[in-house]
Amino acid sequence: MTEFSFVCGGVRADRYAAGPTLVFRLRVTAAGNARVHALALRCQIRIEPARRAYESAEADGLSDLFGERSRWGSTLQPVQFAQVPLMVPGFTGETEADLVVPCTYDMDVAATRYLTALAGGEVPLLMLFSGTAFTGAGGFQVEPVPWDREAVFRMPVATWREMLEQHFPGCGWIRLPGDTMDALLAYRSRHALPSWEAALKALLDDSGAADPPRSDPLRALTGTVGRTDP
């Protein structure tokens, strides 16, 4: 079988993508200068938290994922970051290809919570590869790409933040249940508010006044939110 090896040479934020997207630059090598007609890969990317140090503020932000710092010896386990396919066109010996990874700013996703808690430095990643290779000098044969093919890479935290700023400058996200979202939309429409931000600010202001009627669908929202200073 053809021996394949993989190296990640860099990463960039795709400023032209419709949503937050990272593009990893891969170098793929086929041993013996072998002829490869195509390479259909499955790429799994994991964060390996144990391979970097953390400041006190970062440790506090990661407590909901890994618990108290005293327990990290057993709780600092890998975190799934992405799983994406990649089709590499034909080449002989060696080639480079872009691995496009769509990302999310959903704070209910463990990888997003982890990355958001980091103040700087690098994110230790492990990239795992498997799939199918179509090879052969005169004709072609089908070979598996062994599941143990991998590459390590340290992604700058600054690249992650740059990607988010391109799409959500200065913003954060909250995921709400459907019935709460419907109630919030009804409140916004009823008060002719121009944005979601204006609706939430109005709710925060209203929470300092008398309790709304029990029939108000937003009672659960406003009854538990305390007024905050601007």
PDB file of C-alpha atoms in Angstrom:
ATOM      1  CA  MET A   1       0.000   0.000   0.000  1.00  0.00           C
ATOM      2  CA  THR A   2       1.032   3.599  -0.574  1.00  0.00           C
ATOM      3  CA  GLU A   3       2.316   5.290   2.573  1.00  0.00           C
ATOM      4  CA  PHE A   4       0.732   8.712   3.135  1.00  0.00           C
ATOM      5  CA  SER A   5       1.840  11.434   5.532  1.00  0.00           C
ATOM      6  CA  PHE A   6       0.207  14.762   6.415  1.00  0.00           C
ATOM      7  CA  VAL A   7       1.526  18.088   7.679  1.00  0.00           C
ATOM      8  CA  CYS A   8      -0.491  21.217   8.510  1.00  0.00           C
ATOM      9  CA  GLY A   9       1.475  24.297   7.486  1.00  0.00           C
ATOM     10  CA  GLY A  10      -0.868  27.078   8.606  1.00  0.00           C
ATOM     11  CA  VAL A  11      -4.391  28.350   9.099  1.00  0.00           C
ATOM     12  CA  ARG A  12      -6.302  31.459   8.108  1.00  0.00           C
ATOM     13  CA  ALA A  13      -9.753  32.918   8.592  1.00  0.00           C
ATOM     14  CA  ASP A  14     -11.774  32.881   5.355  1.00  0.00           C
ATOM     15  CA  ARG A  15     -13.023  36.459   5.079  1.00  0.00           C
ATOM     16  CA  TYR A  16     -15.223  35.657   2.058  1.00  0.00           C
ATOM     17  CA  ALA A  17     -17.163  32.759   3.598  1.00  0.00           C
ATOM     18  CA  ALA A  18     -20.866  33.149   4.416  1.00  0.00           C
ATOM     19  CA  GLY A  19     -20.238  32.085   8.027  1.00  0.00           C
ATOM     20  CA  PRO A  20     -17.256  31.662  10.364  1.00  0.00           C
ATOM     21  CA  THR A  21     -14.764  29.448   8.542  1.00  0.00           C
ATOM     22  CA  LEU A  22     -11.145  28.419   9.074  1.00  0.00           C
ATOM     23  CA  VAL A  23      -8.937  27.192   6.231  1.00  0.00           C
ATOM     24  CA  PHE A  24      -6.067  24.867   7.152  1.00  0.00           C
ATOM     25  CA  ARG A  25      -3.244  24.412   4.638  1.00  0.00           C
ATOM     26  CA  LEU A  26      -2.264  20.743   4.343  1.00  0.00           C
ATOM     27  CA  ARG A  27       0.733  19.143   2.709  1.00  0.00           C
ATOM     28  CA  VAL A  28       0.066  15.560   1.604  1.00  0.00           C
ATOM     29  CA  THR A  29       2.947  13.255   0.720  1.00  0.00           C
ATOM     30  CA  ALA A  30       2.774   9.861  -0.997  1.00  0.00           C
ATOM     31  CA  ALA A  31       5.928   7.847  -0.291  1.00  0.00           C
ATOM     32  CA  GLY A  32       8.095   6.748  -3.198  1.00  0.00           C
ATOM     33  CA  ASN A  33       6.875   9.570  -5.431  1.00  0.00           C
ATOM     34  CA  ALA A  34       3.742   7.503  -6.053  1.00  0.00           C
ATOM     35  CA  ARG A  35       1.105   8.535  -8.574  1.00  0.00           C
ATOM     36  CA  VAL A  36      -2.224   9.372  -6.902  1.00  0.00           C
ATOM     37  CA  HIS A  37      -5.302   9.930  -9.062  1.00  0.00           C
ATOM     38  CA  ALA A  38      -7.464  11.202  -6.202  1.00  0.00           C
ATOM     39  CA  LEU A  39      -7.657  11.096  -2.435  1.00  0.00           C
ATOM     40  CA  ALA A  40     -10.998  11.026  -0.587  1.00  0.00           C
ATOM     41  CA  LEU A  41     -10.284  11.892   3.046  1.00  0.00           C
ATOM     42  CA  ARG A  42     -12.201  12.022   6.302  1.00  0.00           C
ATOM     43  CA  CYS A  43     -10.577  14.573   8.590  1.00  0.00           C
ATOM     44  CA  GLN A  44     -11.239  14.731  12.313  1.00  0.00           C
ATOM     45  CA  ILE A  45      -9.799  17.603  14.353  1.00  0.00           C
ATOM     46  CA  ARG A  46      -9.498  17.441  18.132  1.00  0.00           C
ATOM     47  CA  ILE A  47      -8.372  19.992  20.691  1.00  0.00           C
ATOM     48  CA  GLU A  48      -5.825  18.561  23.141  1.00  0.00           C
ATOM     49  CA  PRO A  49      -6.143  20.829  26.198  1.00  0.00           C
ATOM     50  CA  ALA A  50      -3.401  19.075  28.185  1.00  0.00           C
ATOM     51  CA  ARG A  51      -0.744  20.234  25.732  1.00  0.00           C
ATOM     52  CA  ARG A  52      -0.689  23.891  26.846  1.00  0.00           C
ATOM     53  CA  ALA A  53      -0.498  25.967  30.027  1.00  0.00           C
ATOM     54  CA  TYR A  54      -3.296  28.208  31.349  1.00  0.00           C
ATOM     55  CA  GLU A  55      -3.412  31.482  33.232  1.00  0.00           C
ATOM     56  CA  SER A  56      -5.631  31.809  36.297  1.00  0.00           C
ATOM     57  CA  ALA A  57      -8.344  33.723  34.417  1.00  0.00           C
ATOM     58  CA  GLU A  58      -8.364  31.085  31.676  1.00  0.00           C
ATOM     59  CA  ALA A  59      -8.644  28.307  34.253  1.00  0.00           C
ATOM     60  CA  ASP A  60     -11.677  30.040  35.786  1.00  0.00           C
ATOM     61  CA  GLY A  61     -13.318  30.235  32.354  1.00  0.00           C
ATOM     62  CA  LEU A  62     -12.716  26.521  31.766  1.00  0.00           C
ATOM     63  CA  SER A  63     -14.119  25.307  35.078  1.00  0.00           C
ATOM     64  CA  ASP A  64     -17.510  24.424  33.556  1.00  0.00           C
ATOM     65  CA  LEU A  65     -15.733  22.122  31.075  1.00  0.00           C
ATOM     66  CA  PHE A  66     -13.026  20.529  33.212  1.00  0.00           C
ATOM     67  CA  GLY A  67     -13.967  21.313  36.821  1.00  0.00           C
ATOM     68  CA  GLU A  68     -11.579  22.689  39.439  1.00  0.00           C
ATOM     69  CA  ARG A  69      -7.947  22.941  38.464  1.00  0.00           C
ATOM     70  CA  SER A  70      -6.994  20.373  41.088  1.00  0.00           C
ATOM     71  CA  ARG A  71      -8.930  17.762  39.058  1.00  0.00           C
ATOM     72  CA  TRP A  72      -7.403  18.541  35.684  1.00  0.00           C
ATOM     73  CA  GLY A  73      -5.089  15.551  35.836  1.00  0.00           C
ATOM     74  CA  SER A  74      -8.102  13.357  35.050  1.00  0.00           C
ATOM     75  CA  THR A  75     -10.593  15.758  33.437  1.00  0.00           C
ATOM     76  CA  LEU A  76      -8.436  17.548  30.840  1.00  0.00           C
ATOM     77  CA  GLN A  77      -9.567  15.265  28.009  1.00  0.00           C
ATOM     78  CA  PRO A  78      -9.586  15.954  24.232  1.00  0.00           C
ATOM     79  CA  VAL A  79     -12.439  18.072  22.864  1.00  0.00           C
ATOM     80  CA  GLN A  80     -13.972  17.431  19.434  1.00  0.00           C
ATOM     81  CA  PHE A  81     -13.472  20.466  17.189  1.00  0.00           C
ATOM     82  CA  ALA A  82     -14.594  19.385  13.706  1.00  0.00           C
ATOM     83  CA  GLN A  83     -15.112  16.473  11.335  1.00  0.00           C
ATOM     84  CA  VAL A  84     -15.025  17.346   7.640  1.00  0.00           C
ATOM     85  CA  PRO A  85     -14.449  15.596   4.285  1.00  0.00           C
ATOM     86  CA  LEU A  86     -11.717  16.586   1.826  1.00  0.00           C
ATOM     87  CA  MET A  87     -11.246  15.559  -1.808  1.00  0.00           C
ATOM     88  CA  VAL A  88      -7.638  15.983  -2.934  1.00  0.00           C
ATOM     89  CA  PRO A  89      -7.120  16.116  -6.744  1.00  0.00           C
ATOM     90  CA  GLY A  90      -4.554  13.927  -8.481  1.00  0.00           C
ATOM     91  CA  PHE A  91      -0.846  14.443  -7.812  1.00  0.00           C
ATOM     92  CA  THR A  92       2.494  12.688  -7.934  1.00  0.00           C
ATOM     93  CA  GLY A  93       4.595  12.482  -4.795  1.00  0.00           C
ATOM     94  CA  GLU A  94       3.399  15.568  -2.934  1.00  0.00           C
ATOM     95  CA  THR A  95       0.721  18.248  -3.063  1.00  0.00           C
ATOM     96  CA  GLU A  96      -0.969  20.919  -0.959  1.00  0.00           C
ATOM     97  CA  ALA A  97      -4.669  21.335  -0.317  1.00  0.00           C
ATOM     98  CA  ASP A  98      -7.012  23.569   1.701  1.00  0.00           C
ATOM     99  CA  LEU A  99      -9.038  21.931   4.459  1.00  0.00           C
ATOM    100  CA  VAL A 100     -12.127  24.127   4.918  1.00  0.00           C
ATOM    101  CA  VAL A 101     -13.646  23.929   8.410  1.00  0.00           C
ATOM    102  CA  PRO A 102     -16.961  25.706   9.157  1.00  0.00           C
ATOM    103  CA  CYS A 103     -17.114  26.905  12.770  1.00  0.00           C
ATOM    104  CA  THR A 104     -19.788  28.021  15.203  1.00  0.00           C
ATOM    105  CA  TYR A 105     -20.133  30.695  17.873  1.00  0.00           C
ATOM    106  CA  ASP A 106     -22.680  28.589  19.764  1.00  0.00           C
ATOM    107  CA  MET A 107     -21.578  28.691  23.411  1.00  0.00           C
ATOM    108  CA  ASP A 108     -23.341  25.371  24.079  1.00  0.00           C
ATOM    109  CA  VAL A 109     -20.640  23.679  21.968  1.00  0.00           C
ATOM    110  CA  ALA A 110     -17.679  22.561  24.106  1.00  0.00           C
ATOM    111  CA  ALA A 111     -15.013  23.592  21.564  1.00  0.00           C
ATOM    112  CA  THR A 112     -16.438  27.118  21.345  1.00  0.00           C
ATOM    113  CA  ARG A 113     -16.535  27.494  25.134  1.00  0.00           C
ATOM    114  CA  TYR A 114     -12.938  26.289  25.334  1.00  0.00           C
ATOM    115  CA  LEU A 115     -11.661  28.681  22.661  1.00  0.00           C
ATOM    116  CA  THR A 116     -13.590  31.634  24.069  1.00  0.00           C
ATOM    117  CA  ALA A 117     -11.963  31.123  27.480  1.00  0.00           C
ATOM    118  CA  LEU A 118      -8.417  31.473  26.085  1.00  0.00           C
ATOM    119  CA  ALA A 119      -6.763  34.883  26.432  1.00  0.00           C
ATOM    120  CA  GLY A 120      -4.066  34.214  23.837  1.00  0.00           C
ATOM    121  CA  GLY A 121      -1.330  31.830  22.784  1.00  0.00           C
ATOM    122  CA  GLU A 122      -2.021  28.745  20.722  1.00  0.00           C
ATOM    123  CA  VAL A 123      -4.592  25.971  20.557  1.00  0.00           C
ATOM    124  CA  PRO A 124      -3.045  22.455  20.434  1.00  0.00           C
ATOM    125  CA  LEU A 125      -4.810  20.475  17.711  1.00  0.00           C
ATOM    126  CA  LEU A 126      -4.568  16.856  16.625  1.00  0.00           C
ATOM    127  CA  MET A 127      -5.690  16.174  13.047  1.00  0.00           C
ATOM    128  CA  LEU A 128      -6.674  12.574  12.247  1.00  0.00           C
ATOM    129  CA  PHE A 129      -6.997  11.321   8.674  1.00  0.00           C
ATOM    130  CA  SER A 130      -8.525   8.275   7.033  1.00  0.00           C
ATOM    131  CA  GLY A 131     -10.237   7.547   3.738  1.00  0.00           C
ATOM    132  CA  THR A 132      -9.653   6.081   0.292  1.00  0.00           C
ATOM    133  CA  ALA A 133      -6.813   6.583  -2.204  1.00  0.00           C
ATOM    134  CA  PHE A 134      -7.011   5.931  -5.942  1.00  0.00           C
ATOM    135  CA  THR A 135      -3.460   5.186  -7.072  1.00  0.00           C
ATOM    136  CA  GLY A 136      -1.446   3.517  -9.832  1.00  0.00           C
ATOM    137  CA  ALA A 137       0.917   4.538 -12.622  1.00  0.00           C
ATOM    138  CA  GLY A 138      -0.873   2.795 -15.495  1.00  0.00           C
ATOM    139  CA  GLY A 139      -4.538   2.455 -14.576  1.00  0.00           C
ATOM    140  CA  PHE A 140      -5.637   2.683 -10.977  1.00  0.00           C
ATOM    141  CA  GLN A 141      -6.171   0.703  -7.816  1.00  0.00           C
ATOM    142  CA  VAL A 142      -8.148   1.479  -4.674  1.00  0.00           C
ATOM    143  CA  GLU A 143      -6.340   1.610  -1.330  1.00  0.00           C
ATOM    144  CA  PRO A 144      -7.437   2.574   2.178  1.00  0.00           C
ATOM    145  CA  VAL A 145      -5.792   5.475   3.958  1.00  0.00           C
ATOM    146  CA  PRO A 146      -5.061   3.976   7.411  1.00  0.00           C
ATOM    147  CA  TRP A 147      -6.977   5.452  10.341  1.00  0.00           C
ATOM    148  CA  ASP A 148      -3.706   6.125  12.216  1.00  0.00           C
ATOM    149  CA  ARG A 149      -2.542   8.922   9.861  1.00  0.00           C
ATOM    150  CA  GLU A 150      -2.307  12.174  11.855  1.00  0.00           C
ATOM    151  CA  ALA A 151      -0.719  15.617  12.131  1.00  0.00           C
ATOM    152  CA  VAL A 152      -0.260  17.980  15.065  1.00  0.00           C
ATOM    153  CA  PHE A 153      -0.738  21.730  14.737  1.00  0.00           C
ATOM    154  CA  ARG A 154      -0.832  24.708  17.081  1.00  0.00           C
ATOM    155  CA  MET A 155      -3.458  27.193  15.922  1.00  0.00           C
ATOM    156  CA  PRO A 156      -3.031  30.802  17.084  1.00  0.00           C
ATOM    157  CA  VAL A 157      -5.938  31.935  19.256  1.00  0.00           C
ATOM    158  CA  ALA A 158      -5.706  35.265  17.389  1.00  0.00           C
ATOM    159  CA  THR A 159      -6.812  33.503  14.180  1.00  0.00           C
ATOM    160  CA  TRP A 160      -9.956  32.215  15.888  1.00  0.00           C
ATOM    161  CA  ARG A 161     -10.766  35.683  17.224  1.00  0.00           C
ATOM    162  CA  GLU A 162     -10.124  37.266  13.821  1.00  0.00           C
ATOM    163  CA  MET A 163     -12.593  34.838  12.248  1.00  0.00           C
ATOM    164  CA  LEU A 164     -15.326  35.701  14.757  1.00  0.00           C
ATOM    165  CA  GLU A 165     -14.739  39.438  14.447  1.00  0.00           C
ATOM    166  CA  GLN A 166     -15.197  39.210  10.681  1.00  0.00           C
ATOM    167  CA  HIS A 167     -18.728  37.864  11.111  1.00  0.00           C
ATOM    168  CA  PHE A 168     -19.850  38.913  14.608  1.00  0.00           C
ATOM    169  CA  PRO A 169     -17.890  42.064  15.536  1.00  0.00           C
ATOM    170  CA  GLY A 170     -18.264  42.774  19.239  1.00  0.00           C
ATOM    171  CA  CYS A 171     -21.173  40.334  19.591  1.00  0.00           C
ATOM    172  CA  GLY A 172     -22.127  37.230  21.551  1.00  0.00           C
ATOM    173  CA  TRP A 173     -24.829  34.613  21.039  1.00  0.00           C
ATOM    174  CA  ILE A 174     -27.487  33.033  23.251  1.00  0.00           C
ATOM    175  CA  ARG A 175     -29.451  29.953  22.158  1.00  0.00           C
ATOM    176  CA  LEU A 176     -33.086  30.018  23.346  1.00  0.00           C
ATOM    177  CA  PRO A 177     -35.884  27.421  23.265  1.00  0.00           C
ATOM    178  CA  GLY A 178     -38.443  27.896  20.494  1.00  0.00           C
ATOM    179  CA  ASP A 179     -41.299  29.007  22.769  1.00  0.00           C
ATOM    180  CA  THR A 180     -39.086  31.603  24.477  1.00  0.00           C
ATOM    181  CA  MET A 181     -37.919  32.869  21.093  1.00  0.00           C
ATOM    182  CA  ASP A 182     -41.542  33.171  19.929  1.00  0.00           C
ATOM    183  CA  ALA A 183     -42.420  35.122  23.059  1.00  0.00           C
ATOM    184  CA  LEU A 184     -39.440  37.420  22.580  1.00  0.00           C
ATOM    185  CA  LEU A 185     -40.430  38.036  18.950  1.00  0.00           C
ATOM    186  CA  ALA A 186     -44.010  38.823  20.028  1.00  0.00           C
ATOM    187  CA  TYR A 187     -42.693  41.297  22.631  1.00  0.00           C
ATOM    188  CA  ARG A 188     -40.469  42.973  20.040  1.00  0.00           C
ATOM    189  CA  SER A 189     -43.321  43.268  17.531  1.00  0.00           C
ATOM    190  CA  ARG A 190     -45.828  44.497  20.131  1.00  0.00           C
ATOM    191  CA  HIS A 191     -43.495  47.314  21.188  1.00  0.00           C
ATOM    192  CA  ALA A 192     -42.243  48.084  17.640  1.00  0.00           C
ATOM    193  CA  LEU A 193     -38.613  47.680  18.722  1.00  0.00           C
ATOM    194  CA  PRO A 194     -36.031  47.996  15.933  1.00  0.00           C
ATOM    195  CA  SER A 195     -33.642  45.197  17.004  1.00  0.00           C
ATOM    196  CA  TRP A 196     -33.140  42.217  19.305  1.00  0.00           C
ATOM    197  CA  GLU A 197     -30.743  44.324  21.352  1.00  0.00           C
ATOM    198  CA  ALA A 198     -33.451  46.940  21.907  1.00  0.00           C
ATOM    199  CA  ALA A 199     -35.926  44.221  22.924  1.00  0.00           C
ATOM    200  CA  LEU A 200     -33.549  42.750  25.524  1.00  0.00           C
ATOM    201  CA  LYS A 201     -32.664  46.191  26.901  1.00  0.00           C
ATOM    202  CA  ALA A 202     -36.373  46.979  27.249  1.00  0.00           C
ATOM    203  CA  LEU A 203     -36.905  43.703  29.106  1.00  0.00           C
ATOM    204  CA  LEU A 204     -34.032  44.475  31.461  1.00  0.00           C
ATOM    205  CA  ASP A 205     -35.510  47.915  32.153  1.00  0.00           C
ATOM    206  CA  ASP A 206     -39.019  46.490  32.669  1.00  0.00           C
ATOM    207  CA  SER A 207     -37.714  43.952  35.177  1.00  0.00           C
ATOM    208  CA  GLY A 208     -37.089  46.790  37.635  1.00  0.00           C
ATOM    209  CA  ALA A 209     -40.742  47.845  37.519  1.00  0.00           C
ATOM    210  CA  ALA A 210     -43.850  46.032  38.725  1.00  0.00           C
ATOM    211  CA  ASP A 211     -44.213  42.389  37.765  1.00  0.00           C
ATOM    212  CA  PRO A 212     -46.036  41.888  34.431  1.00  0.00           C
ATOM    213  CA  PRO A 213     -49.426  40.161  34.349  1.00  0.00           C
ATOM    214  CA  ARG A 214     -49.332  36.408  34.790  1.00  0.00           C
ATOM    215  CA  SER A 215     -50.732  35.953  31.282  1.00  0.00           C
ATOM    216  CA  ASP A 216     -47.659  37.664  29.767  1.00  0.00           C
ATOM    217  CA  PRO A 217     -45.668  34.938  27.897  1.00  0.00           C
ATOM    218  CA  LEU A 218     -42.438  36.682  28.872  1.00  0.00           C
ATOM    219  CA  ARG A 219     -43.002  36.398  32.603  1.00  0.00           C
ATOM    220  CA  ALA A 220     -40.408  33.624  32.839  1.00  0.00           C
ATOM    221  CA  LEU A 221     -37.902  35.857  31.059  1.00  0.00           C
ATOM    222  CA  THR A 222     -38.401  39.097  32.971  1.00  0.00           C
ATOM    223  CA  GLY A 223     -39.080  37.602  36.379  1.00  0.00           C
ATOM    224  CA  THR A 224     -35.551  36.208  36.720  1.00  0.00           C
ATOM    225  CA  VAL A 225     -33.485  38.970  35.111  1.00  0.00           C
ATOM    226  CA  GLY A 226     -32.078  41.626  37.434  1.00  0.00           C
ATOM    227  CA  ARG A 227     -31.624  45.226  36.340  1.00  0.00           C
ATOM    228  CA  THR A 228     -28.058  46.054  35.369  1.00  0.00           C
ATOM    229  CA  ASP A 229     -26.332  49.400  35.244  1.00  0.00           C
ATOM    230  CA  PRO A 230     -25.491  50.689  31.783  1.00  0.00           C
TER     231      PRO A 230
END
